[in-house]
Amino acid sequence: MKLDKSIDLFNKGQKNLVGAVNSPVRAFKSVGGVPVFIDHAKGSKIFDVDGNEYIDMVLSYGPMILGHRHQKVERSIKKALKKGYTFGASTNKEIKLAKMVCDAFPGMDKVRFVNSGTEAVLSAIRLARAYTGHNKIIKFSGCYHGHSDALLVAAGSGLATLSLPGSMGVPDEAVKNTLIAEYNNIDSVTQHLEAHNDIAAVIIEPIAGNMGVVEPTQEFLQQLRTITRDKGILLIMDEVMTGFRSKFGGAQELLGIEGDITCLGKVIGGGFPVGAYGARNEIMEMVAPLGGMYQAGTLSGNPIAMACGIATLKQLKKQNPYKSFQKKALKIKRMLLLSAEKYGVDVQVNHFGSMINPFFTSQEVTDFKSAQLSNTNSFKVFFWQMMEHGVFLPPSQFEAWFLSSALDKKDLEKLAIAIDLSMAKVAEKQKIK
């Protein structure tokens, strides 16, 4: 696998870009080597500047659920572009996408579009504080909710990849109202509730996708919903990653739980920058211009993003690929487990719907602590071998792999071969050590 042009671009990028990247995980720090630079993509494949072809299991970290450049989605984007790029005023597409989103989420009457998942979450937190009149929030170790100051603590994949407990530049005052609990541990939540009477919200990823793929137990989720409701505390479901990925709607519905505020992103923009937060009327009517909770954005509801989101959701509804995703994920899981057993490599594989992740550990992964027991050196070997054999993976042990409806039988066959060869190399390296 030649990476000459990527190396050249990486060196050039160092001059005017921070680390030659615009997001830390892209720097490949946790896997070593030089990051690949992408030239183009189509369907299930992505191609780097050196001409290497990969099956794309990153999918821009989730939004490309139909694969790249779906014909009908691309047609909708081109049609929207002819009318203009941005207006700083409202369009009918915002109303159309808002209805599609609200109809897909029980308990969501109104939604506000923003430009990123980070914006969606920080706005949802502000809204919860406005609605309850309280300041403190509870988040879970290993869950990532964007890079706003109050939430950039014990925050999952990006920081875990760089071995950072938080971030420089975040003052103590910014996180003094953030309480940390343990995923799948209801006692860690009740301890905070007993110690504080000014908690506005609990925020959680219904499927944790930033410490790998970690599913909550049914008992944990139900208890969490019960105690927050009893205490008058809002439950914020961060479905930026999981929204429309496991069903046409949210993972929370599959899990039998309903949050008070839901945060969305990724799929609802089909690959364009987008985020959203929504809730029932009594909560959302706190938001300006109806209420006193201010939030605004020049590019919020951008007409191109709205057009792409509408077209993506239309195709998702038409395809209804969710049963197929489940079957494909189970096939990939079997590939990983059988290959690991064949070569004597310790691997646990977690999956939910169209998200899957192998952990190089012998212990079941149920929270951030158990995820961190993974052998990251084995993952490095596995990652680069998979790249060598034509599979583009997230460059972090703690990031989910994503499936698209463009992933076909030939891709799965190629994936099986790549996994087997890569796992063999992991075993070889382990024996040498």
Coordinates of C-alpha atoms in Angstrom, one line a residue:
M1 CA 0.0 0.0 0.0
K2 CA 1.7 3.2 -1.2
L3 CA 1.0 6.4 0.8
D4 CA 3.5 8.7 -0.9
K5 CA 1.0 11.4 -1.8
S6 CA -0.6 11.2 1.6
I7 CA 2.8 11.7 3.2
D8 CA 3.5 14.6 1.0
L9 CA 0.2 16.3 1.9
F10 CA 0.7 15.6 5.5
N11 CA 4.0 17.3 5.5
K12 CA 2.6 20.3 3.5
G13 CA -0.4 20.5 5.8
Q14 CA 1.8 20.9 8.9
K15 CA 2.5 24.5 7.8
N16 CA -1.0 26.0 8.0
L17 CA -3.1 23.4 9.6
V18 CA -2.8 22.2 13.3
G19 CA -1.2 18.8 13.0
A20 CA -2.2 18.9 9.3
V21 CA -5.7 18.0 10.3
N22 CA -9.0 19.6 11.4
S23 CA -10.0 16.9 13.9
P24 CA -7.6 15.1 16.3
V25 CA -8.6 11.5 15.5
R26 CA -7.7 12.1 11.8
A27 CA -4.1 12.5 12.9
F28 CA -3.8 8.7 13.4
K29 CA -1.9 9.3 16.7
S30 CA -3.3 6.2 18.4
V31 CA -2.3 3.9 15.5
G32 CA 0.9 5.6 14.4
G33 CA 2.0 6.3 10.9
V34 CA 0.8 9.0 8.6
P35 CA -2.9 9.6 8.1
V36 CA -4.4 8.9 4.7
F37 CA -5.8 11.8 2.7
I38 CA -9.0 11.0 0.8
D39 CA -9.6 12.0 -2.8
H40 CA -13.1 10.7 -3.5
A41 CA -15.7 8.1 -2.6
K42 CA -18.6 6.2 -4.2
G43 CA -21.0 3.7 -2.8
S44 CA -19.3 1.5 -0.3
K45 CA -15.8 2.5 -1.4
I46 CA -13.5 5.3 -0.5
F47 CA -10.3 6.2 -2.4
D48 CA -7.2 8.0 -1.1
V49 CA -4.9 10.4 -3.1
D50 CA -2.5 7.5 -3.9
G51 CA -5.3 5.6 -5.6
N52 CA -5.8 3.0 -2.8
E53 CA -9.3 1.6 -2.7
Y54 CA -11.0 0.7 0.6
I55 CA -14.3 -0.6 1.8
D56 CA -15.4 2.3 4.0
M57 CA -16.3 1.3 7.5
V58 CA -15.9 4.9 8.8
L59 CA -18.6 6.5 6.6
S60 CA -17.7 10.0 8.0
Y61 CA -18.3 8.5 11.4
G62 CA -21.9 7.6 10.6
P63 CA -23.8 10.0 8.3
M64 CA -23.2 8.2 5.0
I65 CA -25.7 5.5 5.8
L66 CA -26.7 5.0 2.2
G67 CA -23.1 4.9 1.0
H68 CA -21.3 7.7 -0.8
R69 CA -23.0 9.9 -3.4
H70 CA -26.3 8.1 -3.6
Q71 CA -27.8 9.0 -7.0
K72 CA -31.1 10.4 -5.8
V73 CA -29.5 12.2 -2.8
E74 CA -26.9 13.8 -5.1
R75 CA -29.7 14.8 -7.5
S76 CA -31.5 16.6 -4.7
I77 CA -28.4 18.4 -3.7
K78 CA -27.7 19.6 -7.2
K79 CA -31.2 20.9 -7.6
A80 CA -31.0 22.8 -4.3
L81 CA -27.6 24.3 -5.3
K82 CA -29.1 25.9 -8.3
K83 CA -31.4 28.0 -6.1
G84 CA -28.6 29.3 -3.9
Y85 CA -26.3 28.2 -1.1
T86 CA -27.6 30.1 2.0
F87 CA -30.0 32.9 2.6
G88 CA -30.0 33.9 6.3
A89 CA -33.7 33.4 6.1
S90 CA -36.2 30.5 6.4
T91 CA -37.0 28.0 3.6
N92 CA -39.7 25.4 3.2
K93 CA -37.1 22.6 3.4
E94 CA -36.6 23.4 7.1
I95 CA -40.3 22.8 7.8
K96 CA -40.3 19.6 5.7
L97 CA -37.3 18.0 7.4
A98 CA -38.6 19.1 10.9
K99 CA -41.8 17.2 10.3
M100 CA -39.9 14.1 9.1
V101 CA -37.8 14.2 12.2
C102 CA -40.6 14.9 14.7
D103 CA -42.8 12.2 13.2
A104 CA -40.0 9.7 13.7
F105 CA -39.5 10.4 17.4
P106 CA -42.4 9.9 19.9
G107 CA -42.6 12.7 22.3
M108 CA -40.9 15.2 20.0
D109 CA -43.2 18.1 19.0
K110 CA -40.7 20.7 17.9
V111 CA -37.1 20.6 16.7
R112 CA -34.4 23.3 16.2
F113 CA -31.7 22.7 13.6
V114 CA -28.1 23.7 14.3
N115 CA -24.8 23.0 12.5
S116 CA -23.2 20.3 14.6
G117 CA -23.7 17.7 17.3
T118 CA -21.7 19.8 19.7
E119 CA -24.1 22.8 19.1
A120 CA -27.1 20.5 19.6
V121 CA -25.9 19.2 22.9
L122 CA -24.7 22.5 24.4
S123 CA -28.1 24.0 23.4
A124 CA -30.0 21.0 24.9
I125 CA -28.1 21.5 28.2
R126 CA -28.9 25.2 28.2
L127 CA -32.5 24.4 27.5
A128 CA -32.7 21.9 30.4
R129 CA -31.2 24.5 32.7
A130 CA -33.7 27.1 31.6
Y131 CA -36.6 24.7 32.0
T132 CA -35.7 23.4 35.4
G133 CA -34.0 26.4 36.9
H134 CA -31.2 24.2 38.0
N135 CA -27.5 24.2 36.9
K136 CA -25.9 20.8 37.5
I137 CA -25.8 18.0 35.0
I138 CA -24.8 14.4 35.1
K139 CA -22.9 12.7 32.3
F140 CA -21.4 9.3 32.0
S141 CA -17.7 8.5 31.8
G142 CA -16.8 7.5 28.3
C143 CA -19.7 9.2 26.7
Y144 CA -18.8 12.0 24.3
H145 CA -21.2 14.9 23.7
G146 CA -19.1 17.3 21.7
H147 CA -16.3 19.6 22.7
S148 CA -18.1 22.3 24.8
D149 CA -16.3 23.1 28.0
A150 CA -18.9 21.7 30.4
L151 CA -18.9 18.3 28.7
L152 CA -15.2 17.9 27.9
V153 CA -14.5 15.7 30.9
A154 CA -14.3 11.9 31.0
A155 CA -15.4 12.2 27.4
G156 CA -14.7 9.0 25.5
S157 CA -13.0 8.2 22.2
G158 CA -11.2 11.3 21.2
L159 CA -9.7 12.0 24.5
A160 CA -9.1 8.4 25.3
T161 CA -7.2 8.0 22.0
L162 CA -4.9 10.8 23.0
S163 CA -4.7 9.6 26.7
L164 CA -6.0 13.0 27.9
P165 CA -8.3 13.1 31.0
G166 CA -9.8 16.5 29.8
S167 CA -8.6 19.5 27.9
M168 CA -6.3 22.4 28.6
G169 CA -8.1 25.7 28.3
V170 CA -11.2 24.4 30.2
P171 CA -11.4 26.3 33.5
D172 CA -12.5 24.6 36.7
E173 CA -15.6 26.9 36.8
A174 CA -16.8 25.4 33.4
V175 CA -17.0 21.9 34.8
K176 CA -17.9 22.5 38.4
N177 CA -21.6 21.8 37.6
T178 CA -20.8 18.6 35.7
L179 CA -21.1 15.4 37.7
I180 CA -19.6 12.1 36.4
A181 CA -21.4 8.8 36.7
E182 CA -20.5 5.3 35.4
Y183 CA -22.3 3.8 32.4
N184 CA -24.5 0.9 33.4
N185 CA -24.1 1.7 37.1
I186 CA -27.3 3.2 38.5
D187 CA -25.8 3.5 42.0
S188 CA -23.3 6.0 40.7
V189 CA -26.3 8.1 39.6
T190 CA -28.3 7.9 42.8
Q191 CA -25.3 8.9 44.8
H192 CA -25.3 12.2 42.9
L193 CA -29.0 12.6 43.4
E194 CA -28.7 12.1 47.1
A195 CA -25.8 14.7 47.3
H196 CA -27.4 17.4 45.1
N197 CA -30.8 18.9 44.8
D198 CA -30.0 21.3 41.9
I199 CA -29.6 18.8 39.0
A200 CA -31.1 20.0 35.7
A201 CA -30.5 17.0 33.5
V202 CA -28.8 13.6 33.0
I203 CA -27.3 13.3 29.5
I204 CA -26.5 9.9 28.0
E205 CA -25.8 8.1 24.7
P206 CA -28.5 5.4 24.5
I207 CA -25.9 3.3 22.8
A208 CA -22.4 4.5 23.8
G209 CA -20.5 4.9 20.5
N210 CA -17.5 6.8 21.7
M211 CA -16.0 4.1 23.9
G212 CA -16.6 1.6 21.2
V213 CA -20.1 0.2 21.0
V214 CA -21.5 -0.3 24.5
E215 CA -25.2 -1.2 25.1
P216 CA -26.9 -0.3 28.3
T217 CA -28.7 -2.9 30.3
Q218 CA -32.5 -2.7 30.2
E219 CA -32.6 -2.5 34.0
F220 CA -30.1 0.4 34.1
L221 CA -32.1 2.4 31.5
Q222 CA -35.5 1.9 33.1
Q223 CA -34.2 2.8 36.5
L224 CA -32.5 5.9 35.0
R225 CA -35.8 7.0 33.4
T226 CA -37.7 6.3 36.6
I227 CA -35.5 8.2 39.0
T228 CA -35.1 11.2 36.7
R229 CA -38.8 11.5 36.2
D230 CA -39.5 11.2 39.9
K231 CA -36.9 13.9 40.7
G232 CA -38.1 16.3 38.0
I233 CA -34.8 16.0 36.2
L234 CA -34.7 16.0 32.4
L235 CA -33.2 13.1 30.6
I236 CA -31.3 14.1 27.5
M237 CA -30.8 11.4 24.9
D238 CA -27.7 12.1 22.7
E239 CA -28.6 10.3 19.5
V240 CA -26.2 12.3 17.3
M241 CA -24.6 9.0 16.4
T242 CA -27.5 6.6 16.7
G243 CA -30.4 8.6 15.3
F244 CA -31.8 6.8 12.2
R245 CA -29.0 4.3 12.4
S246 CA -30.8 1.3 14.0
K247 CA -34.4 2.1 13.0
F248 CA -36.2 5.0 11.2
G249 CA -36.1 7.1 14.4
G250 CA -34.1 6.6 17.5
A251 CA -32.4 3.9 19.4
Q252 CA -34.3 4.9 22.5
E253 CA -37.5 3.6 21.0
L254 CA -35.9 0.2 20.4
L255 CA -34.7 0.2 24.0
G256 CA -38.1 1.0 25.3
I257 CA -37.3 4.4 26.8
E258 CA -38.2 8.0 25.9
G259 CA -36.0 10.9 26.8
D260 CA -37.2 14.5 27.5
I261 CA -34.8 16.1 25.0
T262 CA -33.2 14.3 22.0
C263 CA -30.1 15.5 20.2
L264 CA -29.5 14.5 16.6
G265 CA -26.9 15.0 13.8
K266 CA -25.0 13.0 11.2
V267 CA -27.7 11.0 9.3
I268 CA -30.3 13.8 9.3
G269 CA -27.9 15.9 7.2
G270 CA -26.8 13.0 5.0
G271 CA -23.2 14.2 5.1
F272 CA -23.6 18.0 5.4
P273 CA -22.9 19.8 8.6
V274 CA -26.1 19.6 10.7
G275 CA -27.3 19.0 14.3
A276 CA -30.7 19.3 16.0
Y277 CA -32.4 19.1 19.4
G278 CA -36.0 18.5 20.0
A279 CA -38.6 17.8 22.7
R280 CA -42.3 18.2 23.6
N281 CA -43.9 21.6 23.2
E282 CA -43.7 22.7 26.8
I283 CA -39.9 22.3 26.8
M284 CA -39.2 23.6 23.3
E285 CA -41.3 26.7 23.8
M286 CA -38.7 27.9 26.2
V287 CA -36.4 28.5 23.1
A288 CA -36.3 32.0 21.5
P289 CA -38.3 33.4 19.8
L290 CA -41.0 31.7 21.9
G291 CA -39.2 31.8 25.2
G292 CA -36.2 33.2 27.0
M293 CA -33.6 30.6 26.2
Y294 CA -31.5 32.2 23.5
Q295 CA -29.8 30.2 20.7
A296 CA -29.1 31.2 17.2
G297 CA -27.0 30.3 14.1
T298 CA -26.5 32.1 10.8
L299 CA -26.2 28.8 8.9
S300 CA -28.7 26.8 10.9
G301 CA -31.2 25.1 8.6
N302 CA -28.9 25.6 5.6
P303 CA -31.0 24.8 2.5
I304 CA -28.4 22.5 1.0
A305 CA -28.1 20.5 4.3
M306 CA -31.9 20.4 4.6
A307 CA -32.2 19.1 1.0
C308 CA -29.6 16.4 1.6
G309 CA -31.3 15.4 4.9
I310 CA -34.7 15.2 3.3
A311 CA -33.5 13.0 0.4
T312 CA -31.5 10.8 2.8
L313 CA -34.4 10.1 5.1
K314 CA -36.7 9.5 2.1
Q315 CA -34.4 6.9 0.8
L316 CA -34.0 5.3 4.2
K317 CA -37.7 5.0 4.6
K318 CA -38.0 3.5 1.1
Q319 CA -35.1 1.0 1.6
N320 CA -35.8 0.2 5.3
P321 CA -32.4 -1.4 5.5
Y322 CA -32.4 -2.1 9.3
K323 CA -33.0 -5.8 9.2
S324 CA -30.3 -6.1 6.6
F325 CA -27.9 -4.1 8.8
Q326 CA -28.6 -6.5 11.7
K327 CA -27.8 -9.5 9.5
K328 CA -24.6 -7.9 8.1
A329 CA -23.4 -6.8 11.5
L330 CA -23.9 -10.4 12.9
K331 CA -21.9 -11.8 9.9
I332 CA -19.1 -9.4 10.6
K333 CA -19.2 -10.2 14.3
R334 CA -18.9 -13.9 13.5
M335 CA -16.0 -13.2 11.1
L336 CA -14.1 -11.4 13.9
L337 CA -14.8 -14.0 16.6
L338 CA -14.1 -17.0 14.5
S339 CA -10.8 -15.5 13.2
A340 CA -9.8 -14.5 16.7
E341 CA -10.5 -18.0 18.0
K342 CA -8.6 -19.5 15.1
Y343 CA -5.4 -17.5 15.9
G344 CA -5.8 -17.4 19.7
V345 CA -6.4 -13.6 19.9
D346 CA -8.5 -12.2 22.8
V347 CA -11.4 -10.3 21.2
Q348 CA -14.8 -9.1 22.4
V349 CA -17.3 -7.8 19.7
N350 CA -20.1 -5.5 20.6
H351 CA -22.7 -4.4 18.1
F352 CA -26.1 -2.6 17.9
G353 CA -27.9 -2.3 14.6
S354 CA -25.5 -0.9 12.0
M355 CA -22.7 -0.2 14.5
I356 CA -20.1 -2.7 15.5
N357 CA -16.7 -2.7 17.3
P358 CA -14.1 -5.3 18.2
F359 CA -12.3 -4.9 21.5
F360 CA -8.9 -6.6 21.9
T361 CA -9.6 -7.9 25.4
S362 CA -10.8 -11.1 27.1
Q363 CA -13.3 -9.3 29.3
E364 CA -16.8 -8.3 28.4
V365 CA -17.0 -4.6 27.7
T366 CA -19.9 -2.9 29.5
D367 CA -18.5 0.6 30.4
F368 CA -15.5 2.8 29.8
K369 CA -13.3 1.1 32.4
S370 CA -13.7 -2.3 30.8
A371 CA -13.2 -0.7 27.3
Q372 CA -9.9 0.7 28.4
L373 CA -8.6 -2.8 29.2
S374 CA -8.3 -3.4 25.5
N375 CA -4.9 -4.1 24.0
T376 CA -4.4 -1.0 21.9
N377 CA -1.1 -2.3 20.5
S378 CA -3.0 -5.3 19.0
F379 CA -5.5 -2.8 17.6
K380 CA -2.7 -0.8 15.9
V381 CA -1.5 -4.0 14.1
F382 CA -5.0 -4.9 13.2
F383 CA -5.8 -1.5 11.9
W384 CA -2.9 -1.2 9.5
Q385 CA -3.3 -4.7 8.3
M386 CA -7.0 -4.0 7.5
M387 CA -5.9 -0.9 5.6
E388 CA -3.3 -2.9 3.7
H389 CA -6.0 -5.3 2.7
G390 CA -8.4 -2.6 1.6
V391 CA -10.6 -1.8 4.6
F392 CA -10.9 1.7 5.9
L393 CA -11.4 1.7 9.7
P394 CA -11.7 4.4 12.3
P395 CA -8.1 4.9 13.6
S396 CA -9.0 4.3 17.2
Q397 CA -9.9 1.3 19.3
F398 CA -12.7 3.3 20.9
E399 CA -14.6 4.3 17.7
A400 CA -17.5 2.4 16.2
W401 CA -17.5 0.9 12.8
F402 CA -20.5 1.8 10.7
L403 CA -22.4 -0.1 8.0
S404 CA -24.0 1.4 4.9
S405 CA -26.8 0.0 2.7
A406 CA -24.2 0.1 -0.1
L407 CA -22.2 -2.7 1.6
D408 CA -22.8 -5.8 -0.6
K409 CA -21.9 -9.5 -0.7
K410 CA -18.6 -8.9 -2.5
D411 CA -17.6 -6.4 0.2
L412 CA -18.4 -8.8 2.9
E413 CA -16.4 -11.5 1.3
K414 CA -13.4 -9.1 1.0
L415 CA -14.0 -8.1 4.6
A416 CA -13.8 -11.7 5.7
I417 CA -10.4 -12.2 4.0
A418 CA -9.0 -9.0 5.4
I419 CA -10.1 -9.8 8.9
D420 CA -8.6 -13.3 8.8
L421 CA -5.2 -12.0 7.4
S422 CA -5.2 -9.1 9.9
M423 CA -6.0 -11.3 12.9
A424 CA -3.2 -13.7 11.9
K425 CA -0.7 -10.8 11.9
V426 CA -2.0 -9.7 15.4
A427 CA -1.3 -13.2 16.7
E428 CA 2.1 -13.3 15.1
K429 CA 3.1 -10.0 16.7
Q430 CA 1.8 -11.1 20.1
K431 CA 3.9 -14.3 19.9
I432 CA 7.0 -12.3 19.0
K433 CA 6.5 -10.1 22.2

